[in-house]
XYZ file of C-alpha atoms in Angstrom:
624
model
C 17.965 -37.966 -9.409
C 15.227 -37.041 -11.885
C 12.556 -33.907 -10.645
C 9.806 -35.815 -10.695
C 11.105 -38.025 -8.237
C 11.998 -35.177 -5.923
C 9.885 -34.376 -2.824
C 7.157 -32.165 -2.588
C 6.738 -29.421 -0.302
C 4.690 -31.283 2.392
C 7.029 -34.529 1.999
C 9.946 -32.213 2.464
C 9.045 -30.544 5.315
C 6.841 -33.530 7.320
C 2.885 -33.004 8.144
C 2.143 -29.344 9.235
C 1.535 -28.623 13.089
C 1.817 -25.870 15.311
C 5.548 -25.060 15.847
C 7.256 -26.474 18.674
C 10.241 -25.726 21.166
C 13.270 -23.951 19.980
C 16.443 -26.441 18.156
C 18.803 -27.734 20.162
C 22.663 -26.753 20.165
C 25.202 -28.147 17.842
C 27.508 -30.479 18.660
C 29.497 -34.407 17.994
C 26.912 -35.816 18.826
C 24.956 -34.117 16.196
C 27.391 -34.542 13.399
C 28.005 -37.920 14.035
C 24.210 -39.150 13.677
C 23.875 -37.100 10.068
C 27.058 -38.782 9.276
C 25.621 -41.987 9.921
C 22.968 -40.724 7.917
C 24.552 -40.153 4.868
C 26.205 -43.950 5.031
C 22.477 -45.262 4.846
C 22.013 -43.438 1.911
C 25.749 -43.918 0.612
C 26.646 -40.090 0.725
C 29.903 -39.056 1.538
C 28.580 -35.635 2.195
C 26.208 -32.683 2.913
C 25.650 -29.091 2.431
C 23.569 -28.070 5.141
C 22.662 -23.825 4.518
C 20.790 -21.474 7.040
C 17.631 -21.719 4.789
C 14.181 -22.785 4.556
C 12.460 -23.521 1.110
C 11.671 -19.454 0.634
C 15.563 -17.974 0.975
C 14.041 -15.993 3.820
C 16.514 -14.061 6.741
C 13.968 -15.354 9.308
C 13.719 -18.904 9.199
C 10.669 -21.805 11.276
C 12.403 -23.310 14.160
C 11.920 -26.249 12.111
C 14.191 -25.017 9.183
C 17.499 -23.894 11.728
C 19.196 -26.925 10.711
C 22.456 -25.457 10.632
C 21.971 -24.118 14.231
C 20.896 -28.132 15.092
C 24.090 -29.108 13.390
C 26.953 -26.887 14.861
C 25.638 -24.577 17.396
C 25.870 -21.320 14.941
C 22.853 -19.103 15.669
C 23.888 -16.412 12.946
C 21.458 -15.259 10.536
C 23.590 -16.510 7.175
C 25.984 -18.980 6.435
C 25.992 -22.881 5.349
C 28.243 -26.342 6.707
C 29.553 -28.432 4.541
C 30.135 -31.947 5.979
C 32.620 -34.799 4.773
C 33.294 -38.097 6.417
C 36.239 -36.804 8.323
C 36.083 -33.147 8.082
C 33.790 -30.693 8.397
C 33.673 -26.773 8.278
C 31.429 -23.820 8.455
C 31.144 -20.771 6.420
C 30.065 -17.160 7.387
C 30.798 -13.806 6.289
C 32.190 -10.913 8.162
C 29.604 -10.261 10.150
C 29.906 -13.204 12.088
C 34.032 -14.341 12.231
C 33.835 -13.758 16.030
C 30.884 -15.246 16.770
C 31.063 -18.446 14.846
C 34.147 -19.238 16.698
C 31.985 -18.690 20.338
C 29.198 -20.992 19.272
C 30.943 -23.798 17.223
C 33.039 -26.953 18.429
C 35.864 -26.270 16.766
C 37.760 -29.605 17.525
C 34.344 -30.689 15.312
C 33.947 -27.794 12.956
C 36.377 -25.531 11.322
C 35.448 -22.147 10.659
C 35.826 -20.364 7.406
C 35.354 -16.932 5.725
C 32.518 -17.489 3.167
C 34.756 -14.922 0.963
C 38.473 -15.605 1.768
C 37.971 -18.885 2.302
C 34.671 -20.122 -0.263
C 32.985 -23.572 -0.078
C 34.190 -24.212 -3.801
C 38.124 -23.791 -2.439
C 37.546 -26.101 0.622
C 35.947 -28.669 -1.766
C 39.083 -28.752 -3.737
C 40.944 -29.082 -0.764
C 39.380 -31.836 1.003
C 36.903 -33.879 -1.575
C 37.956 -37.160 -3.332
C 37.145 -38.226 -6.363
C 34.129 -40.215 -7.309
C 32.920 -38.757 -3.540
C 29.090 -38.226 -3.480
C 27.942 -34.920 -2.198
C 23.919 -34.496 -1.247
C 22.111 -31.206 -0.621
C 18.446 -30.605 -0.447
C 17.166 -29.117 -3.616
C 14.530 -26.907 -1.804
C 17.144 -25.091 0.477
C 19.303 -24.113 -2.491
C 18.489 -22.288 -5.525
C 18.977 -22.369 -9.021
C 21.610 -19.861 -9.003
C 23.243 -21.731 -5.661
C 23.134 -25.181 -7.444
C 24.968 -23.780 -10.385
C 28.241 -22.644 -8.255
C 27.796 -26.248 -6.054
C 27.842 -28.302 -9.392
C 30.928 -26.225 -10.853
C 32.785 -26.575 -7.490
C 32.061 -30.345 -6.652
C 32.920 -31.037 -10.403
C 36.188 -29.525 -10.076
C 37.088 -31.599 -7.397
C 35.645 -34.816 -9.506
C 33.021 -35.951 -7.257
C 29.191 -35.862 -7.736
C 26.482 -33.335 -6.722
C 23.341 -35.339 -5.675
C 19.894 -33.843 -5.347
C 18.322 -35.736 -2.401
C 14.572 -36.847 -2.594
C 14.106 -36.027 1.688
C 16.973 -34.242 3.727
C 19.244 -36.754 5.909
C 19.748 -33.973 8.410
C 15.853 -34.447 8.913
C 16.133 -37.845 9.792
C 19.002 -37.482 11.546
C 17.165 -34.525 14.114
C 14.657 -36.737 16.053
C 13.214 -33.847 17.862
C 12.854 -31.521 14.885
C 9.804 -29.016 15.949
C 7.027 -29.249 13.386
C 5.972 -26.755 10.640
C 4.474 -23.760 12.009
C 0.505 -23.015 11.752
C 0.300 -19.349 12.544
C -3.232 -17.709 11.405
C -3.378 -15.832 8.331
C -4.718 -12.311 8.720
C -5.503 -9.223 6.017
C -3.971 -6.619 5.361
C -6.304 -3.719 5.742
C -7.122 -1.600 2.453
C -6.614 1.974 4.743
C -2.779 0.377 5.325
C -1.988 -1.577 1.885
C -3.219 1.586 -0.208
C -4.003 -0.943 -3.309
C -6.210 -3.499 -3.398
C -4.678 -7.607 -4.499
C -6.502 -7.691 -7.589
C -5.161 -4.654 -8.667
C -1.826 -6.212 -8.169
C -2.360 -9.586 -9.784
C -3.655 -7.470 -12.708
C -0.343 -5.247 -12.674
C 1.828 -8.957 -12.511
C 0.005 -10.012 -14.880
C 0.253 -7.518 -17.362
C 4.132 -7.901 -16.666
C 3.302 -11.694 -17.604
C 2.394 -10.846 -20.804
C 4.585 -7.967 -21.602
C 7.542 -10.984 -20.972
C 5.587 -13.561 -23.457
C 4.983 -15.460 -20.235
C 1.778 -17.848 -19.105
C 2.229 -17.506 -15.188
C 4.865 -16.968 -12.665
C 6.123 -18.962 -10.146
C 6.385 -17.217 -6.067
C 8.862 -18.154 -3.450
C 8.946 -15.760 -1.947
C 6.917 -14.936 1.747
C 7.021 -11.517 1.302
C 6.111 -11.205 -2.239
C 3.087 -13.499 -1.442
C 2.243 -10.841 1.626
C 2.054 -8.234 -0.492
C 0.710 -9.307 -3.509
C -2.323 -10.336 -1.829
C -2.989 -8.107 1.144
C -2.193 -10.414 3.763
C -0.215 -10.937 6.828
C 0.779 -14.413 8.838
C 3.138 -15.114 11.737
C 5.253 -18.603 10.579
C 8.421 -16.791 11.442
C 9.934 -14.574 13.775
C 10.103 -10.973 13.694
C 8.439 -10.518 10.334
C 4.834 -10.911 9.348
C 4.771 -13.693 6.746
C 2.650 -16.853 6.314
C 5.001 -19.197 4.590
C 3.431 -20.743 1.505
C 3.996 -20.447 -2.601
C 1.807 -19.136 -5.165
C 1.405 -19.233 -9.071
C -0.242 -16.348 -10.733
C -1.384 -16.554 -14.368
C -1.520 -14.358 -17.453
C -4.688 -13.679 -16.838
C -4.548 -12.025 -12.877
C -5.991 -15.765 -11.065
C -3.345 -17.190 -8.330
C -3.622 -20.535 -7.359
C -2.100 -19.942 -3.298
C -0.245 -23.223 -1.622
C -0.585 -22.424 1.923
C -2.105 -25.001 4.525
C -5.620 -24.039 4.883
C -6.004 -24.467 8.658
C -4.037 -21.198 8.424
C -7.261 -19.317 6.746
C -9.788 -18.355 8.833
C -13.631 -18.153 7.000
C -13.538 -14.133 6.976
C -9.506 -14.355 5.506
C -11.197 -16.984 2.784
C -14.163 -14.608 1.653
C -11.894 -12.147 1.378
C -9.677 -13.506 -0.448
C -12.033 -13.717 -3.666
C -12.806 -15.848 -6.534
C -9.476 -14.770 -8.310
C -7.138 -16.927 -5.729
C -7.834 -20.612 -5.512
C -6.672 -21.808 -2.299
C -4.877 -25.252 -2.355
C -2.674 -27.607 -0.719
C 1.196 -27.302 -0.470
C 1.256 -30.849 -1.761
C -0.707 -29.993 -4.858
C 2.541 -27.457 -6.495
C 4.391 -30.556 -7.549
C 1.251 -31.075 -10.044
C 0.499 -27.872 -10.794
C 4.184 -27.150 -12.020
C 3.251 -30.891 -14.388
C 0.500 -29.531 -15.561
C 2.328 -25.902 -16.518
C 4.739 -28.286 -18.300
C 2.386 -30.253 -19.964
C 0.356 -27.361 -21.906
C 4.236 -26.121 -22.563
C 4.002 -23.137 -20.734
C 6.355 -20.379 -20.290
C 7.075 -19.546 -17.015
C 8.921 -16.828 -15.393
C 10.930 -17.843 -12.082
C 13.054 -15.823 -10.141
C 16.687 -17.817 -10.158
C 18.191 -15.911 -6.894
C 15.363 -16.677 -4.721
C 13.176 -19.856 -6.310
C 14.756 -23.816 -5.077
C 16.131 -25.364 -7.583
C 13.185 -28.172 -6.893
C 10.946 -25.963 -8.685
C 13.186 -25.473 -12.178
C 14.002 -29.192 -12.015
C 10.292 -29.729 -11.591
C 9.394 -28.175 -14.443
C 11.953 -29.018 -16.708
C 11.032 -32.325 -16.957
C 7.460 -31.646 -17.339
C 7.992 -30.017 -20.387
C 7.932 -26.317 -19.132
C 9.618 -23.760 -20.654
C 11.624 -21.138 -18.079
C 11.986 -17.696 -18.286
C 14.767 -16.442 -15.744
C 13.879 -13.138 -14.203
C 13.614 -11.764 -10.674
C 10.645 -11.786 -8.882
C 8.164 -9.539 -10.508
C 6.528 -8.374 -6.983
C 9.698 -6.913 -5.812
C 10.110 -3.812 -7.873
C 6.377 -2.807 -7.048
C 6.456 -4.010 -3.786
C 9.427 -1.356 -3.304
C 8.024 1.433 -4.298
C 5.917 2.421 -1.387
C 2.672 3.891 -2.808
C 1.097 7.054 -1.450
C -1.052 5.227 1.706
C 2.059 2.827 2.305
C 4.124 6.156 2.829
C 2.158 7.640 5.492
C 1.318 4.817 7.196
C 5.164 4.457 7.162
C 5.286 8.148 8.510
C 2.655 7.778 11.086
C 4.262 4.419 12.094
C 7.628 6.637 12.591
C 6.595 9.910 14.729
C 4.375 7.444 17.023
C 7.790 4.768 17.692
C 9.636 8.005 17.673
C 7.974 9.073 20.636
C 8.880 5.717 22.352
C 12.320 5.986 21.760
C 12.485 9.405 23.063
C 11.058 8.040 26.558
C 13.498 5.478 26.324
C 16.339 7.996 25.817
C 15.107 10.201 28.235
C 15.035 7.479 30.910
C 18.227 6.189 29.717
C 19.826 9.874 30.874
C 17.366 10.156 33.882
C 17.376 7.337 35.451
C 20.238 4.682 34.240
C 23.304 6.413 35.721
C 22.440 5.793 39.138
C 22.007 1.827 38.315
C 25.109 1.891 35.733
C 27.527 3.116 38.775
C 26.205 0.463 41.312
C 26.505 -2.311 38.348
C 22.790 -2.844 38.149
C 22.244 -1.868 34.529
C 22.681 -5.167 31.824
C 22.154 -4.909 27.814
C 19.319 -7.229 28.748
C 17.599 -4.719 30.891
C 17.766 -2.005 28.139
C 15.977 -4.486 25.401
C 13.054 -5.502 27.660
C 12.940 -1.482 28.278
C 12.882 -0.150 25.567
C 10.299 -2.633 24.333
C 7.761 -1.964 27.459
C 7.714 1.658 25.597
C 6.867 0.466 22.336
C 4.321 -2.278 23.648
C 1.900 0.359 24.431
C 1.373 1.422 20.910
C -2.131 -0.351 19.977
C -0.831 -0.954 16.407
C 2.567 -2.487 17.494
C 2.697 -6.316 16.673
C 6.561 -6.888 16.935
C 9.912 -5.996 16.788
C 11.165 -6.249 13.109
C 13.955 -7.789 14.556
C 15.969 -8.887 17.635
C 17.341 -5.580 19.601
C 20.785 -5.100 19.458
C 21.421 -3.709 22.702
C 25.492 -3.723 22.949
C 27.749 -1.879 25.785
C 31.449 -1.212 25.364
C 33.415 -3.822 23.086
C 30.209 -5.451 22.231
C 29.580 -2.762 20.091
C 32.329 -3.467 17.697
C 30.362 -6.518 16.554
C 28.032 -4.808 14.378
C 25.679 -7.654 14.154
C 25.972 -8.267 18.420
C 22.849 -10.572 19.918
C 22.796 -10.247 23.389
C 21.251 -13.281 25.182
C 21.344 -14.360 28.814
C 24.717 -15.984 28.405
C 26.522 -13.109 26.865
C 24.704 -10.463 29.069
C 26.874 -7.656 29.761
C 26.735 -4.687 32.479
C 27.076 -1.189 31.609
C 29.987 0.747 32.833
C 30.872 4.726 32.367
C 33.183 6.297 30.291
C 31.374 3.560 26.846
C 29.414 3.847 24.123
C 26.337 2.381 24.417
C 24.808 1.658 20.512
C 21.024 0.114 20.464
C 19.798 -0.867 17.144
C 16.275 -2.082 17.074
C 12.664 -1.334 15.253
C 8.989 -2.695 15.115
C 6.407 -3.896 13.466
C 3.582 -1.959 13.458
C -0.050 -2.638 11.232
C 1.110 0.380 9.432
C 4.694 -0.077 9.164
C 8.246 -0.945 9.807
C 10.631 1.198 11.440
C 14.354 0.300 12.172
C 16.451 2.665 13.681
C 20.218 2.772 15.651
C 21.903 5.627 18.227
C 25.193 5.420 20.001
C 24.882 7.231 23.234
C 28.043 7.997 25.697
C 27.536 6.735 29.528
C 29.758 9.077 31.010
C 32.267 11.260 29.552
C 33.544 9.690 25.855
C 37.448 10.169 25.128
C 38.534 12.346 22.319
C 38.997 9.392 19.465
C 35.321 8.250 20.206
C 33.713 12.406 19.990
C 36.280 12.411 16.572
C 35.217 8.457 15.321
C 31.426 9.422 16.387
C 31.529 12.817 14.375
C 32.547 11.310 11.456
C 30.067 8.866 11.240
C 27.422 11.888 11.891
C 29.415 13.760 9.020
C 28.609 10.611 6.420
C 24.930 10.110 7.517
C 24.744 13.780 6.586
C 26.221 13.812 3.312
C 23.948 10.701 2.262
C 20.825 12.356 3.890
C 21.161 15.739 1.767
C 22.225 13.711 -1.486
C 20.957 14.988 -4.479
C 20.864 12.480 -7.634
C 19.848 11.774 -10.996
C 16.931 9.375 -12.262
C 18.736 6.242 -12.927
C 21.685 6.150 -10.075
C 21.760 3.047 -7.921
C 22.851 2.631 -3.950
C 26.329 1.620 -5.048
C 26.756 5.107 -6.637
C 25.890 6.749 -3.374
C 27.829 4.683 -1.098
C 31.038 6.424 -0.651
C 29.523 9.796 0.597
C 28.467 7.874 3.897
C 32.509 6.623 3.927
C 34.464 10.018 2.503
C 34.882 11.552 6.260
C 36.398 8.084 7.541
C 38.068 7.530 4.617
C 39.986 10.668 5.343
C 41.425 9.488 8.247
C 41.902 6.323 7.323
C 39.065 4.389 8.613
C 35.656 2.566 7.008
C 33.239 -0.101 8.090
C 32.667 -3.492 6.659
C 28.713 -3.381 5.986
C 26.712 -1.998 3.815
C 25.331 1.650 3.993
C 21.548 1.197 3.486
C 19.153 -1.766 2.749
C 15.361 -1.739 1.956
C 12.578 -1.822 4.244
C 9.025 -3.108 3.655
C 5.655 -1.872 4.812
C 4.686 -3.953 7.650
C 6.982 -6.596 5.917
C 10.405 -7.472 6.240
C 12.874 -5.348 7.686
C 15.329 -5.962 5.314
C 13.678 -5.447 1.210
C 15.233 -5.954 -1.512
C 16.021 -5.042 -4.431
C 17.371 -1.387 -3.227
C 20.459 -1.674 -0.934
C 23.416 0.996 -0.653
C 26.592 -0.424 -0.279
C 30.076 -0.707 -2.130
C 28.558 -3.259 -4.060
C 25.378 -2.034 -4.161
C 22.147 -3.251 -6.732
C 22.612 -2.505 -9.776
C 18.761 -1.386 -9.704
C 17.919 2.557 -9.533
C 16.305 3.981 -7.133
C 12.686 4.929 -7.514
C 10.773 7.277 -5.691
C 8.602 5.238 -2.814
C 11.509 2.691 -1.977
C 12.522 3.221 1.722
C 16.234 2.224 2.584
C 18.350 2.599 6.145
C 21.420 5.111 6.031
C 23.670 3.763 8.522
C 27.039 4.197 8.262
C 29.257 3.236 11.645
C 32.680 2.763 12.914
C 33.855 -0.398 14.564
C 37.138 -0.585 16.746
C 37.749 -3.973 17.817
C 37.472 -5.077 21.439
C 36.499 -1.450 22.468
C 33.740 0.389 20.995
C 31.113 0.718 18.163
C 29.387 3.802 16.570
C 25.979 3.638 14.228
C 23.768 6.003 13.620
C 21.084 4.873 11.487
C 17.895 6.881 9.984
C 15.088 5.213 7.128
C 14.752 7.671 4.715
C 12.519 7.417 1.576
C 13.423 8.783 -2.052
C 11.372 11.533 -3.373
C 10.945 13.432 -6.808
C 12.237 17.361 -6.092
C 11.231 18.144 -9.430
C 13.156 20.933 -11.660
C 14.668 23.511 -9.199
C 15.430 27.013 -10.671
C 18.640 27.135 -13.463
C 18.678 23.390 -13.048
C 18.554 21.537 -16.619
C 17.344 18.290 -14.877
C 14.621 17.456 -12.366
C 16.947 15.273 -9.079
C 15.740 12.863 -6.580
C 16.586 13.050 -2.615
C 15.856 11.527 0.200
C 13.155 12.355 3.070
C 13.839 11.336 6.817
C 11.502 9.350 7.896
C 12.866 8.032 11.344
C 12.198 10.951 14.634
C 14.498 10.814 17.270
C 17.502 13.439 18.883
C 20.994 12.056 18.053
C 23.454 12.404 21.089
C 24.940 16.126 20.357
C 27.738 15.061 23.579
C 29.449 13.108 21.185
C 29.761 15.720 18.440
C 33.585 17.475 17.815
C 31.827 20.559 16.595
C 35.368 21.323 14.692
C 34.991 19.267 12.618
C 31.355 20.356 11.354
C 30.904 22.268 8.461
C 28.114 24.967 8.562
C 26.094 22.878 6.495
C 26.325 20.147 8.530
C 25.363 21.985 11.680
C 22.213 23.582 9.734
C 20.889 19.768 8.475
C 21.695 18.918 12.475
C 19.874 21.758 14.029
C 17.077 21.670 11.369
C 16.458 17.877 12.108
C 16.652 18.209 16.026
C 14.035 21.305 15.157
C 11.334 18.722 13.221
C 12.333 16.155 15.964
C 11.101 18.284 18.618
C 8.347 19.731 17.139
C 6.826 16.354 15.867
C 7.529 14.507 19.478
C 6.739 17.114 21.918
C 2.714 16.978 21.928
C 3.546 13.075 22.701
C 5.757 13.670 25.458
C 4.962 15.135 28.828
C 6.792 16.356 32.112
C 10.338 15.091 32.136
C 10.324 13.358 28.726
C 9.471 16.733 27.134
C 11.913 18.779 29.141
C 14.492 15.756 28.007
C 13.607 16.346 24.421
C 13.979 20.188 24.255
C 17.133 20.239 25.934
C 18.577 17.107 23.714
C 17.337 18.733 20.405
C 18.717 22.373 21.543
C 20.746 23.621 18.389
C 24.015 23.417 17.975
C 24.850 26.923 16.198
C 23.332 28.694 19.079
């Protein structure tokens, strides 16, 4: 099918209303009306991804197709659906839970790495079979790999114009219509037309006439505002082109902008209908332009688009995300302030954890679910709290060994002593994002958990006093979070460290640290998670996690090179009960003690009574 035939972004997605009740499960009866589906529109099958048209992690309730489809509520992975057969794909995050969620006389469940899409294609598709996919939940990048596999199992790859899975949902809740707010100046640090100015300089340094954004969060930032479309994360979902010359023309449904939001916004951004990008990408192809467009995040629809208008692509990543990274100077202590002030609220949670929860844990009283409504009630009384940055993972005993454990009314689980007890969770506040994971024992922890628990400690340690060049990249830092449990023949299967934005999403790109980390460097400004953990299957699960930021140390004395290091950001005690001080080193023990030391003396003037008395005594050193 020809681009110009394809849909546009308000014929792809229906008429935009204010978003409605949550999808429904999964299930036959589900597969069998898409399959009937595709025979109206003689497809033999569908690739149906957890995405909406942006590539976001946090998706509309309108765009959790695959959820609709086969009951998987996981935040990545993709079905692929054949007359007879069917299967879905996740990574390792998700093997267990997949299994729990899915029919799997309906649905068989793969891993997206040992066992790809492209090998179960060969295995199960027919030549001269017709395969559809929506070319706005795919990119370019995607399409590519889709095309090679379905070619080597001789079928055919076919863009459709509207998604059968669409028709096929008859309750599918509408677009949502959350109100656009700004971005204060005294939290962004930089006003947008300093940014479209910086793009667009980029613009020209590439030979390039505009840009082309996909991306919520790049939008967000590059023009100082905020939204609520999706959950978790402040983003107004639209698309925007910016020009050479620093003017955006901004796709976003205008009963999102309130008058204040629109006199803001300035004569440099011309506010206009989704349904107008499918002409504005003509008319970039009919003056010739060159345009750059990200292939990793962008649809496909929008290469295809302009293709055949005329256009001429340049394919580069997303200039806003390399800025957008690097944290400036009001960004950073927002990010600070943001941290000692949800670092406080932690602390109360801790404190009540050790106060009052053993009482309830020995009579059975105490659920995961309890905790996460807890710990929130402490955090809701921060005036510039909007949100969690993402859903609390609150998990007791062997739910802690799935690192990526949602706990929900079904899977609800009491406490019980003698477990580890790991609670990942963060917020959104107006001046930034925090994220931040203990483990804490209930009772007395064996021997293997103080040694597993130590180790862990040991790598968070080594990564939080790293030292590096200008130039090194999170892959080249990984392994000092894994040396200790690679010594005793243990590791964990996630990364070590991802980005974080600044009242944005909790997970930025393009920092990460992991084995196979970005190849980009890190810059001073980005802000990244050290986690490392340990996992033991059916039994336990260890994280500690910090956000740290990178910083310029300059040239220390007989050094011939000036380093960068990191800066803890996050404030809260670590449990010292779970720490085999034998297997410290000195060092160790002084970052430890030195960290409980700024922990307490940040907290305490926002504690009082039995909180503070909690904090001094769980911050006491451990040298002494």
């Amino acid at each position: 099918m020809s681009a110009s035939s394809m849909a546009s972004p308000a014929e792809a997605t229906g008429s935009l209303a204010p978003e409605a009740s949550k999808t429904g499960a999964g299930g036959g009866d589900h597969l069998a009306s898409l399959r009937a589906e595709l025979a109206r529109r003689d497809l033999h099958g569908f690739i149906v991804p957890r995405a909406d048209e942006h590539q976001g992690e946090y998706v509309p309730a309108r765009a959790e197709r695959l959820s609709w489809l086969t009951g998987f509520t996981g935040s990545a992975g993709a079905a692929a659906v054949l007359p007879e057969k069917a299967a879905v794909f996740v990574d390792g995050r998700y093997t267990v839970q997949v299994r729990e969620e899915i029919d799997l006389a309906q649905f068989e469940p793969r891993h997206v790495t040992e066992e790809p899409l492209s090998a179960w294609l060969k295995e199960n598709l027919s030549e001269g079979q017709r395969i559809g996919f929506d070319p706005w939940l795919h990119t370019d990048s995607q399409v590519q790999q889709l095309r090679k596999a379905v070619g080597a199992a001789q079928g055919e790859l076919v863009a459709c114009e509207t998604n059968p899975l669409d028709a096929a949902w008859p309750d599918q809740p509408e677009a949502p219509l959350a109100p656009v707010i700004l971005q204060d100046l005294d939290f962004a640090g930089k006003a947008s037309f300093e940014k479209r100015a910086e793009i667009a300089a980029k613009l020209k340094e590439a030979d390039c006439h505009a840009t082309v954004l996909t991306l919520p969060d790049s939008i967000a930032w590059l023009l100082n505002v905020r939204g609520g479309d999706v959950p978790c994360t402040p983003l107004p979902l639209s698309f925007l082109i910016l020009g050479d010359d620093g003017v955006a023309s901004w796709f976003v449904d205008e009963r999102k902008l309130s008058d204040a939001v629109r006199e803001e916004l300035g004569n440099g951004i011309e506010v206009r209908d989704p349904s107008g990008l499918a002409d504005a990408l003509d008319a970039l192809g009919a003056r010739k332009a060159k345009v750059m467009v990200d292939p990793a995040s962008a649809p496909v629809w929008v290469f295809e688009r302009l293709e055949a208008a005329g256009g001429e692509i340049f394919k580069a990543a997303d200039p806003c995300q390399l800025p957008k990274a690097q944290k400036n100077a009001v960004e950073l202590q927002g990010t600070r302030n943001a941290h000692l002030r949800d670092g406080a609220a932690l602390t109360r949670f801790l404190s009540w954890l050790d106060r009052e929860a053993p009482a309830q844990i020995t009579a059975g009283e105490l659920s995961e679910l309890d905790l996460v409504r807890k710990l929130l009630s402490f955090r809701e009384g921060d005036s510039r709290f909007r949100d969690s940055s993402f859903e609390t993972i609150s998990a007791s005993g062997p739910n802690g060994a799935l690192c990526h454990y949602r706990v929900s009314s079904e899977n609800d689980r009491r406490l019980g002593t003698g477990e580890l007890y790991l609670v990942d969770s963060g917020a959104q506040y107006l001046d930034g994002t925090t994220d931040v994971t203990r483990t804490i024992a209930i009772g007395e922890p064996s021997a293997e958990m103080r040694d597993r628990y130590t180790r862990v400690l040991k790598g968070h340690i080594a990564l939080a006093l790293a030292r590096f060049p200008k130039g090194t990249n999170g892959g080249q830092l990984d392994s000092l979070a894994r040396y200790s449990l690679w010594q005793a023949g243990l590791d964990y299967d996630h990364g070590t460290g991802h980005g974080v934005g600044s009242y944005l999403s909790v997970h930025e790109g393009p920092q990460r640290i992991a084995k196979a980390g970005s190849t980009v460097a890190l810059l001073p400004g980005m802000i990244l998670s050290n986690e490392p953990g340990y996992y033991k299957a059916g039994e336990y699960g260890i994280r500690i996690e910090n956000l740290v930021t990178v910083v310029e140390q300059g040239l220390q004395p007989g050094e011939d090179r000036a380093m960068l290091a990191f800066e803890t950001l996050t404030l809260a005690p670590i449990d010292t009960s779970l720490v085999e001080r034998s297997l410290m080193t000195d060092i160790e023990v002084a970052w430890l003690d030195a960290y409980h030391l700024r922990v307490r003396e940040a907290l305490l003037g926002q504690l009082e009574g039995e909180d503070a008395a909690w904090l001094r005594k769980a911050t006491q050193p451990l040298a002494s």
